[in-house]
Coordinates of C-alpha atoms in Angstrom, one line a residue:
X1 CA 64.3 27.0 47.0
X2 CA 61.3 26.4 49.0
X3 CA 59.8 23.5 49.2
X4 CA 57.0 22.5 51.2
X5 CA 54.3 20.2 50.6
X6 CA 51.6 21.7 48.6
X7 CA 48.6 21.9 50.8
X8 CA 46.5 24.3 49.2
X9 CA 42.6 22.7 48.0
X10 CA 42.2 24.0 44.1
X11 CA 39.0 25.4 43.2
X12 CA 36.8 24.4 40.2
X13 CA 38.3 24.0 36.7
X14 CA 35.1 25.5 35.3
X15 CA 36.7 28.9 34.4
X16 CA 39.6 27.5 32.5
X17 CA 37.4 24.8 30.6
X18 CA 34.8 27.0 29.4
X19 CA 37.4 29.5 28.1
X20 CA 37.4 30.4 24.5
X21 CA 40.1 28.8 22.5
X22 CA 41.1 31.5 20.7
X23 CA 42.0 33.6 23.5
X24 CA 44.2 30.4 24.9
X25 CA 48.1 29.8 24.4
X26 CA 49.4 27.3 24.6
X27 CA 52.9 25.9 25.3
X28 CA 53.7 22.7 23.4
X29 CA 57.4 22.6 23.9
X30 CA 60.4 24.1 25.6
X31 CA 64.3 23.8 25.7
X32 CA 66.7 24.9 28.1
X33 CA 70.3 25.1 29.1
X34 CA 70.9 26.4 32.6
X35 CA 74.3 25.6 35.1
X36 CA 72.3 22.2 36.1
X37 CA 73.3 21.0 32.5
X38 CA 71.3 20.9 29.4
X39 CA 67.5 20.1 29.4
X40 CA 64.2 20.5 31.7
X41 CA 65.2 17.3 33.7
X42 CA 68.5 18.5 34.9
X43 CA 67.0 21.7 35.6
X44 CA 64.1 19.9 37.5
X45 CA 66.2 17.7 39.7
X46 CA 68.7 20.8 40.2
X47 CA 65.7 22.6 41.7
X48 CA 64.8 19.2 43.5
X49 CA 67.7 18.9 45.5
X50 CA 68.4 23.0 45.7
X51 CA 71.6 22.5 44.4
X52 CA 73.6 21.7 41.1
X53 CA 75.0 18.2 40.6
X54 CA 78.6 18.0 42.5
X55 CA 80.9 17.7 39.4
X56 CA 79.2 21.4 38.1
X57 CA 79.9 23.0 42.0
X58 CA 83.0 24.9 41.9
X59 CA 83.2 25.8 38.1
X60 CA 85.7 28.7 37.8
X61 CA 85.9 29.9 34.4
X62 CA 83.2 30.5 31.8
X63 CA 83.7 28.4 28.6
X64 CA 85.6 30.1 25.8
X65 CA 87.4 32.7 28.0
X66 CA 90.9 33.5 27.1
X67 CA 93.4 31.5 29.5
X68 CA 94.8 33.7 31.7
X69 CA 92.0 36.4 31.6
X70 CA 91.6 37.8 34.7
X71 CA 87.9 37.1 36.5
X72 CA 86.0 39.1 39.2
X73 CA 85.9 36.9 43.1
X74 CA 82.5 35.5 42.0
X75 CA 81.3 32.2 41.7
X76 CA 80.7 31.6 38.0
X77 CA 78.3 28.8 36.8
X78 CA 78.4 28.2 33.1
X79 CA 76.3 25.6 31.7
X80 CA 78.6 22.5 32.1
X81 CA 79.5 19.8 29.7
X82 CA 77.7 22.0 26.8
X83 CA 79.0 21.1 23.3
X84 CA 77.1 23.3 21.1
X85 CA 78.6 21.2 17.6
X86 CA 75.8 18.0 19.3
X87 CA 72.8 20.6 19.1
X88 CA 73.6 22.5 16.1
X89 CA 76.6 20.9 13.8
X90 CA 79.8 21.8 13.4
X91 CA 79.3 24.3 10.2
X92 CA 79.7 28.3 11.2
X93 CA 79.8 27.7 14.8
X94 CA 82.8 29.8 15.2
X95 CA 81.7 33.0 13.5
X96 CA 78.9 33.1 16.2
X97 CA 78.4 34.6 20.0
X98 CA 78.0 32.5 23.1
X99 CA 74.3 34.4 23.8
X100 CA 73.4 33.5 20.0
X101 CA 74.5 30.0 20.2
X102 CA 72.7 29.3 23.8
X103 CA 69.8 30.5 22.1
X104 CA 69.9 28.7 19.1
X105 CA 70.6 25.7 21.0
X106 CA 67.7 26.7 23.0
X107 CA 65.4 26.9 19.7
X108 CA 66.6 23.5 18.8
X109 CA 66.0 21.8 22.4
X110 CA 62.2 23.0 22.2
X111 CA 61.8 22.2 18.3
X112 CA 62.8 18.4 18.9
X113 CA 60.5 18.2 21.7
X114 CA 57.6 18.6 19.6
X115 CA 55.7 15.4 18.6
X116 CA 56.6 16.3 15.0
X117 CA 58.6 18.6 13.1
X118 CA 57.3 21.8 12.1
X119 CA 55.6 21.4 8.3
X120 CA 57.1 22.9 5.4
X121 CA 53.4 25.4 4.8
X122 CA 53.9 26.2 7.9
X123 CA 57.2 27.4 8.3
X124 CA 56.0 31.3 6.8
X125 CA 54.0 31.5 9.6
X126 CA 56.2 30.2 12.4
X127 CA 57.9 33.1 14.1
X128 CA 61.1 33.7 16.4
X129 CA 61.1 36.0 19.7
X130 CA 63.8 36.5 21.9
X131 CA 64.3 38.4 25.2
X132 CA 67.7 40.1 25.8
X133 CA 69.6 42.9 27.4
X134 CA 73.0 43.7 25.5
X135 CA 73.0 40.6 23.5
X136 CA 76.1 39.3 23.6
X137 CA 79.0 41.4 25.8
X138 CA 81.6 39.9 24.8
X139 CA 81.1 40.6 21.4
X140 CA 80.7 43.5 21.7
X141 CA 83.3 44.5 24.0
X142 CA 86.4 42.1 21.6
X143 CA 84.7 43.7 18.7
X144 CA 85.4 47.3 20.1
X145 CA 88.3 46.7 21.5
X146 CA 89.7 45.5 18.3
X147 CA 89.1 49.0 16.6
X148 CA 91.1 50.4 19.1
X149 CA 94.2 47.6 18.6
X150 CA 94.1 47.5 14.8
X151 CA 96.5 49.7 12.9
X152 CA 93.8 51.5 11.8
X153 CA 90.0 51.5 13.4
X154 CA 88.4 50.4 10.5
X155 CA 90.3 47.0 10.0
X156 CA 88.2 44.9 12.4
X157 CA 87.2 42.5 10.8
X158 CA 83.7 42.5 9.1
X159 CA 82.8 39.0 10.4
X160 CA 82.8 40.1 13.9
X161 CA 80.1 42.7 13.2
X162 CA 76.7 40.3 13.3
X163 CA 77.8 38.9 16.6
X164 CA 77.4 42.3 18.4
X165 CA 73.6 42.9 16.9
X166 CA 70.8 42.7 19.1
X167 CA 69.1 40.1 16.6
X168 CA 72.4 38.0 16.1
X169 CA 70.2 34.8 17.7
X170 CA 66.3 35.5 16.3
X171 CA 67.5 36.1 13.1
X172 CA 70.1 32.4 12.7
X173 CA 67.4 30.6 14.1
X174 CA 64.9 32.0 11.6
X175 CA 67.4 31.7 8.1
X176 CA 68.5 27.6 10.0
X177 CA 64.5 26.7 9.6
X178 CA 63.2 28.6 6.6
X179 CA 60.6 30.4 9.6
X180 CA 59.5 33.6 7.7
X181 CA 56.9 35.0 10.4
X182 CA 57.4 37.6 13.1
X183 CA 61.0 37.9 14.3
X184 CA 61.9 40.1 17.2
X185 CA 64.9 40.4 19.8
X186 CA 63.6 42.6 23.2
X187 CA 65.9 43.9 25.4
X188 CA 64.4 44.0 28.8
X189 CA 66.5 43.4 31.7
X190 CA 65.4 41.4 34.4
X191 CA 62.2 40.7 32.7
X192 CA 63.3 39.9 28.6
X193 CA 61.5 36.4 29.4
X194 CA 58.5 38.0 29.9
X195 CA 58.2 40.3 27.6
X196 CA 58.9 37.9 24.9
X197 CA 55.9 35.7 25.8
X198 CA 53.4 38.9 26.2
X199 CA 55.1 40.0 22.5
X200 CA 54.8 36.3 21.1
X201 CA 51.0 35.9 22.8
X202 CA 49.8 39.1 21.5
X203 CA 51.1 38.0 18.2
X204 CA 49.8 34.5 17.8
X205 CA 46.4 35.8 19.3
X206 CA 45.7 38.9 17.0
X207 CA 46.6 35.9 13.9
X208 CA 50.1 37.4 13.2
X209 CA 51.2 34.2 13.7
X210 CA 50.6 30.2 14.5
X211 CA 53.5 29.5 16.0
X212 CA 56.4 31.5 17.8
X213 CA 59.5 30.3 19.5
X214 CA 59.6 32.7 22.7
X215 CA 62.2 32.9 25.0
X216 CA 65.4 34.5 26.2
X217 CA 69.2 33.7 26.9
X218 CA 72.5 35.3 28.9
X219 CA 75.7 34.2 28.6
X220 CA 78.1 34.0 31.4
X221 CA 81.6 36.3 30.1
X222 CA 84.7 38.1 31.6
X223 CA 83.0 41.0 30.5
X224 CA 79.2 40.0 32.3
X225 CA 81.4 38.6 35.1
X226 CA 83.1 42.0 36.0
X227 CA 79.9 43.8 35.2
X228 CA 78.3 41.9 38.0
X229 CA 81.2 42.4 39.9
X230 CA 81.3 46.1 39.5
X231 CA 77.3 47.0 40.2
X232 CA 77.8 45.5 43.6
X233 CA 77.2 41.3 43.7
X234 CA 79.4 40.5 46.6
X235 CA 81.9 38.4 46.6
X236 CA 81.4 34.9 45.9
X237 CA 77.9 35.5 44.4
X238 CA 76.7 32.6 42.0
X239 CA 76.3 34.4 38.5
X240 CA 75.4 31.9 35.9
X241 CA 73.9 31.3 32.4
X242 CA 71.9 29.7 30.2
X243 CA 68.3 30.1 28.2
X244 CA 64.9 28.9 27.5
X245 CA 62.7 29.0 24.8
X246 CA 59.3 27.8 24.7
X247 CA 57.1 26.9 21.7
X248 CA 54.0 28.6 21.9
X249 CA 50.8 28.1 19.9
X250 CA 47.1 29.3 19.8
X251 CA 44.7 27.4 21.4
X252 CA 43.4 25.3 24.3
X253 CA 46.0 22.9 25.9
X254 CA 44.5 19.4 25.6
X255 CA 46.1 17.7 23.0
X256 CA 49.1 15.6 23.0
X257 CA 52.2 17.1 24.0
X258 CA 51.0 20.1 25.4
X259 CA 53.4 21.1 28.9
X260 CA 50.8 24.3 30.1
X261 CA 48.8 27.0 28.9
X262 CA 49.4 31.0 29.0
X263 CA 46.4 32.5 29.9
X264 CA 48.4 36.0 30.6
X265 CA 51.1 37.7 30.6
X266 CA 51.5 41.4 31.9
X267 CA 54.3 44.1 32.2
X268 CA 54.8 47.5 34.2
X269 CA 57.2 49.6 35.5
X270 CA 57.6 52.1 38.1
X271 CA 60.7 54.5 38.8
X272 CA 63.1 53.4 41.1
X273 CA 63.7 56.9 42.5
X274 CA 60.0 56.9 43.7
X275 CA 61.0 54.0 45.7
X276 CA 61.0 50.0 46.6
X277 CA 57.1 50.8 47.6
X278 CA 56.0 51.9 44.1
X279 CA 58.1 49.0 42.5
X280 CA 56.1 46.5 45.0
X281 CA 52.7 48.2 43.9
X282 CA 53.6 48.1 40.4
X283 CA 54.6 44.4 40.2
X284 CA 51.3 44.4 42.3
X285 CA 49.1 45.3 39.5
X286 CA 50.5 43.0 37.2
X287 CA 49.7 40.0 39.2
X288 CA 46.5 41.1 39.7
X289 CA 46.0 42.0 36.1
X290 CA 47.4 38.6 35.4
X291 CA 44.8 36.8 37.2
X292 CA 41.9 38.8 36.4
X293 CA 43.1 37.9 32.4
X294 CA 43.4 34.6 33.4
X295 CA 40.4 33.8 35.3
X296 CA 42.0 32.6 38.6
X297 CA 41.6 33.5 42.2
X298 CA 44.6 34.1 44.4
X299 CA 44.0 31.1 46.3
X300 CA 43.8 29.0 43.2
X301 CA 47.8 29.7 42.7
X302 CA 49.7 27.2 44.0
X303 CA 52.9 27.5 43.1
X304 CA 55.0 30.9 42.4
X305 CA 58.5 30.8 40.5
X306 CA 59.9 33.9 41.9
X307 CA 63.0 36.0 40.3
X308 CA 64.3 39.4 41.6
X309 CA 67.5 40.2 40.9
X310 CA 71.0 39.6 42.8
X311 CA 71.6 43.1 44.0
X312 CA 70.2 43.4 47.7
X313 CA 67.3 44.6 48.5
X314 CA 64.7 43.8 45.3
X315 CA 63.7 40.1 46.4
X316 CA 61.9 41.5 49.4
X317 CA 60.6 44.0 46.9
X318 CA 59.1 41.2 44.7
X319 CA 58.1 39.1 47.9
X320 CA 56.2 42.4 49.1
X321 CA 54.6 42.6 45.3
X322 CA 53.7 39.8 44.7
X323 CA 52.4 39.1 48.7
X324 CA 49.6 42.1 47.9
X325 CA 48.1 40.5 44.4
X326 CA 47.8 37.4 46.7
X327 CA 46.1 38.6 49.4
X328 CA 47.7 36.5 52.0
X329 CA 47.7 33.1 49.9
X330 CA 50.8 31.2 50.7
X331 CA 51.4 29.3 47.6
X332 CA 54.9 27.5 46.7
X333 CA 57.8 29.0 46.0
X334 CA 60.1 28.1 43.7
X335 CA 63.6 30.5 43.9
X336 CA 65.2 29.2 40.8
X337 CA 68.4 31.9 41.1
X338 CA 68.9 30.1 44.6
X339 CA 70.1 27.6 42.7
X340 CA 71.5 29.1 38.9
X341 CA 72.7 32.1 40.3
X342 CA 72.2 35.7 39.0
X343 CA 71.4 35.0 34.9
X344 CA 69.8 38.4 34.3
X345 CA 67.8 38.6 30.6
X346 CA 67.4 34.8 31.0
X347 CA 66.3 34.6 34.1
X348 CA 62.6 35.3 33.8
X349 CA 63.0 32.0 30.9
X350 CA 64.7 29.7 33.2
X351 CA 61.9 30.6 36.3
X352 CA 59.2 29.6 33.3
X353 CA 61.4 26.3 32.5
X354 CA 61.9 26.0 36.4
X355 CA 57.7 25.8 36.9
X356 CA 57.4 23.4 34.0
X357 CA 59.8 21.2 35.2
X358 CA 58.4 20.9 38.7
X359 CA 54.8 20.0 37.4
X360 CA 56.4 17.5 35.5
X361 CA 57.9 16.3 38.8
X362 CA 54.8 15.8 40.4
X363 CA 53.5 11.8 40.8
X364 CA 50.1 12.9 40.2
X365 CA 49.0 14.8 37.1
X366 CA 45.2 14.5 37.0
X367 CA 43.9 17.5 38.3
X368 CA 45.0 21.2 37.2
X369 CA 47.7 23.4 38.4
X370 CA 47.9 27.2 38.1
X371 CA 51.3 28.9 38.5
X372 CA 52.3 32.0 38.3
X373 CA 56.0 33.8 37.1
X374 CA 57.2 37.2 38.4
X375 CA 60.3 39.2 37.7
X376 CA 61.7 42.4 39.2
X377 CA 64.6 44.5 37.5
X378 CA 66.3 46.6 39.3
X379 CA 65.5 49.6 36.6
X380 CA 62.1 49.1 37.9
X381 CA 60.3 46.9 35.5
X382 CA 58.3 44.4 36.4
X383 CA 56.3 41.6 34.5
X384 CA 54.1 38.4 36.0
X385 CA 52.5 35.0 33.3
X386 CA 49.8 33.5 34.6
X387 CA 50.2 29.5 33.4
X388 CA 47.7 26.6 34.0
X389 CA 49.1 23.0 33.7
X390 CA 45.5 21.0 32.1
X391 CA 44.8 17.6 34.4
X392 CA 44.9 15.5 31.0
X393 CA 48.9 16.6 30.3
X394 CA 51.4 13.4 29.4

């Protein structure tokens, strides 16, 4: 992670305090587990210190793998110390997956840090969206491999099934709180985080909804070990784990408990095959696009939490990106998978988490921030949220 001072004078406020409330969101709670432990304040002090407290370094094994299960030569960074029976009971915990239970746990992180809990007339409106890839790989690969040990294909058992859906997580979070609105699981890659948000945004601001938990969540497996492993992370590579999941909600971002506000959120894609140029121009546009949405200047965005993925080569893709929408501005950089390793459909979540916590680091909250998110996959998508921290935040 970089750290400098920030140095960079902020411009007027005007912009973001004449804005229309309706076309603000805003986020009024988040949760997140990553391998600095469980909550914003490990996370923050993780990214503090640009590395993980010294009982987590050196992890070897990701929770719940068979003993004796052979691992890939990486460095593997589950989230340490996580009991998931303290953050959601102990009743039918064992007929779920470790990505549905990180994002449950997730859900109910960013649900309790809301100054009250969510009201009963509410609840139909209150909607789940989570970011993914292949949900959870593990799952999916027991459940499968099971039809092939069984004495016959078709005598897996049934309970195994809902752990291998894409939905397994969106869907137990919405039936454990009664929330009837819009309930969707993404699968995007690199960028899932992202294209949560933009989903859950577009929803609360076209009044689909007036409230959505958005976020996104990866477990760390045998299976997502050797996968890693096998598309070319070299050896000893940090690949973690973890999720985050933000409570979002329509409208301007100065009452009480309010953490930022999401003025944009944009998403593109390019084909790798035209090359790392076109990638770099695409995630280009979306900054650009971001800010123009937004109402920012590049020299207005002081810090950037940057992603990219851990197969060589894309981070100087991003960096070239996202160094074109800025036009030269040098703002912070915050490299939270310096520090979490390579967490793939959650990593776009934890960069968001990563931002929040370091403004909540910061001794002097009177003015604005603005801060900006961006995430390269290395399919070629792209995505960048525009956030703004208000000056009156507590």
């Amino acid at each position: 992670m970089t750290d400098t001072a920030l140095t960079g004078a902020v411009t007027s406020d005007a912009v973001a305090t004449d804005r229309d409330p309706s076309t603000v969101v805003t986020v009024t709670g988040y949760g997140v587990l990553s391998p600095a432990g469980v909550g914003g304040k490990a996370l923050g002090e993780a990214l503090r210190t640009g590395t993980l407290p010294p009982r987590e370094q050196g992890t070897a094994e990701p929770a719940g793998a068979p003993a004796g299960e052979p691992l890939p030569p990486l460095r593997l960074l589950p989230v340490p110390d996580f009991d998931p029976r303290e953050h959601l009971g102990r009743k039918g915990l064992s007929s779920l997956s470790r990505t549905a239970v990180l994002g449950m746990t997730a859900c109910e992180l960013a649900l309790r840090a809301l100054p009250e809990p969510v009201p009963e007339e509410q609840r139909s409106t209150t909607g789940v969206v989570l970011g993914t890839s292949a949900g959870s790989a593990r799952a999916i690969g027991e459940f499968f491999r099971d039809t092939y040990e069984q004495e016959r294909p078709y005598l897996v058992s049934p309970a195994l099934f809902p752990g291998i859906l894409l939905n397994h997580a969106a869907s137990q979070v919405a039936m454990r709180h009664g929330f009837t609105g819009v309930n969707a699981s993404l699968a995007g890659g690199r960028i899932s985080g992202l294209s949560a948000l933009r989903y859950a945004r577009n929803a609360l601001l076209t009044g689909q909804a007036t409230r959505v938990l958005a976020g996104a969540m990866e477990e760390l497996s045998p299976q997502t070990a050797w996968a890693w492993h096998r598309a070319g992370a070299p050896a000893g590579h940090p690949v973690g784990e973890g999720g985050a999941v933000f409570v979002l909600e329509r409208g301007t971002g100065t009452g009480h408990g309010t953490t930022a506000e999401l003025l944009a959120c944009e998403t593109g894609f390019a084909p790798p095959e035209d090359g790392p140029g076109a990638v770099a121009e695409a995630l280009a546009r979306c900054v650009t696009d971001a800010l123009t949405a937004g109402g920012a200047a590049p020299d207005e965005v002081e810090v950037v939490s940057a992603g990219a993925t851990a197969l060589r080569g894309w981070p100087a893709v991003e960096a070239r990106g996202r160094g074109r929408a800025l036009d030269g501005c040098r703002p912070v950089v915050l490299r939270a998978q310096d520090v979490l390793g390579e967490t793939h459909s959650a990593g776009a979540a934890l960069q968001l988490a990563a931002l929040l916590g370091f403004w909540e680091q910061e001794a002097a909250p009177g003015r604005a921030r603005w801060g900006l998110v961006t995430s390269v996959g290395a399919d070629g998508s792209v995505a960048a949220a525009l956030l703004r921290r208000p000056p009156t935040v507590t």
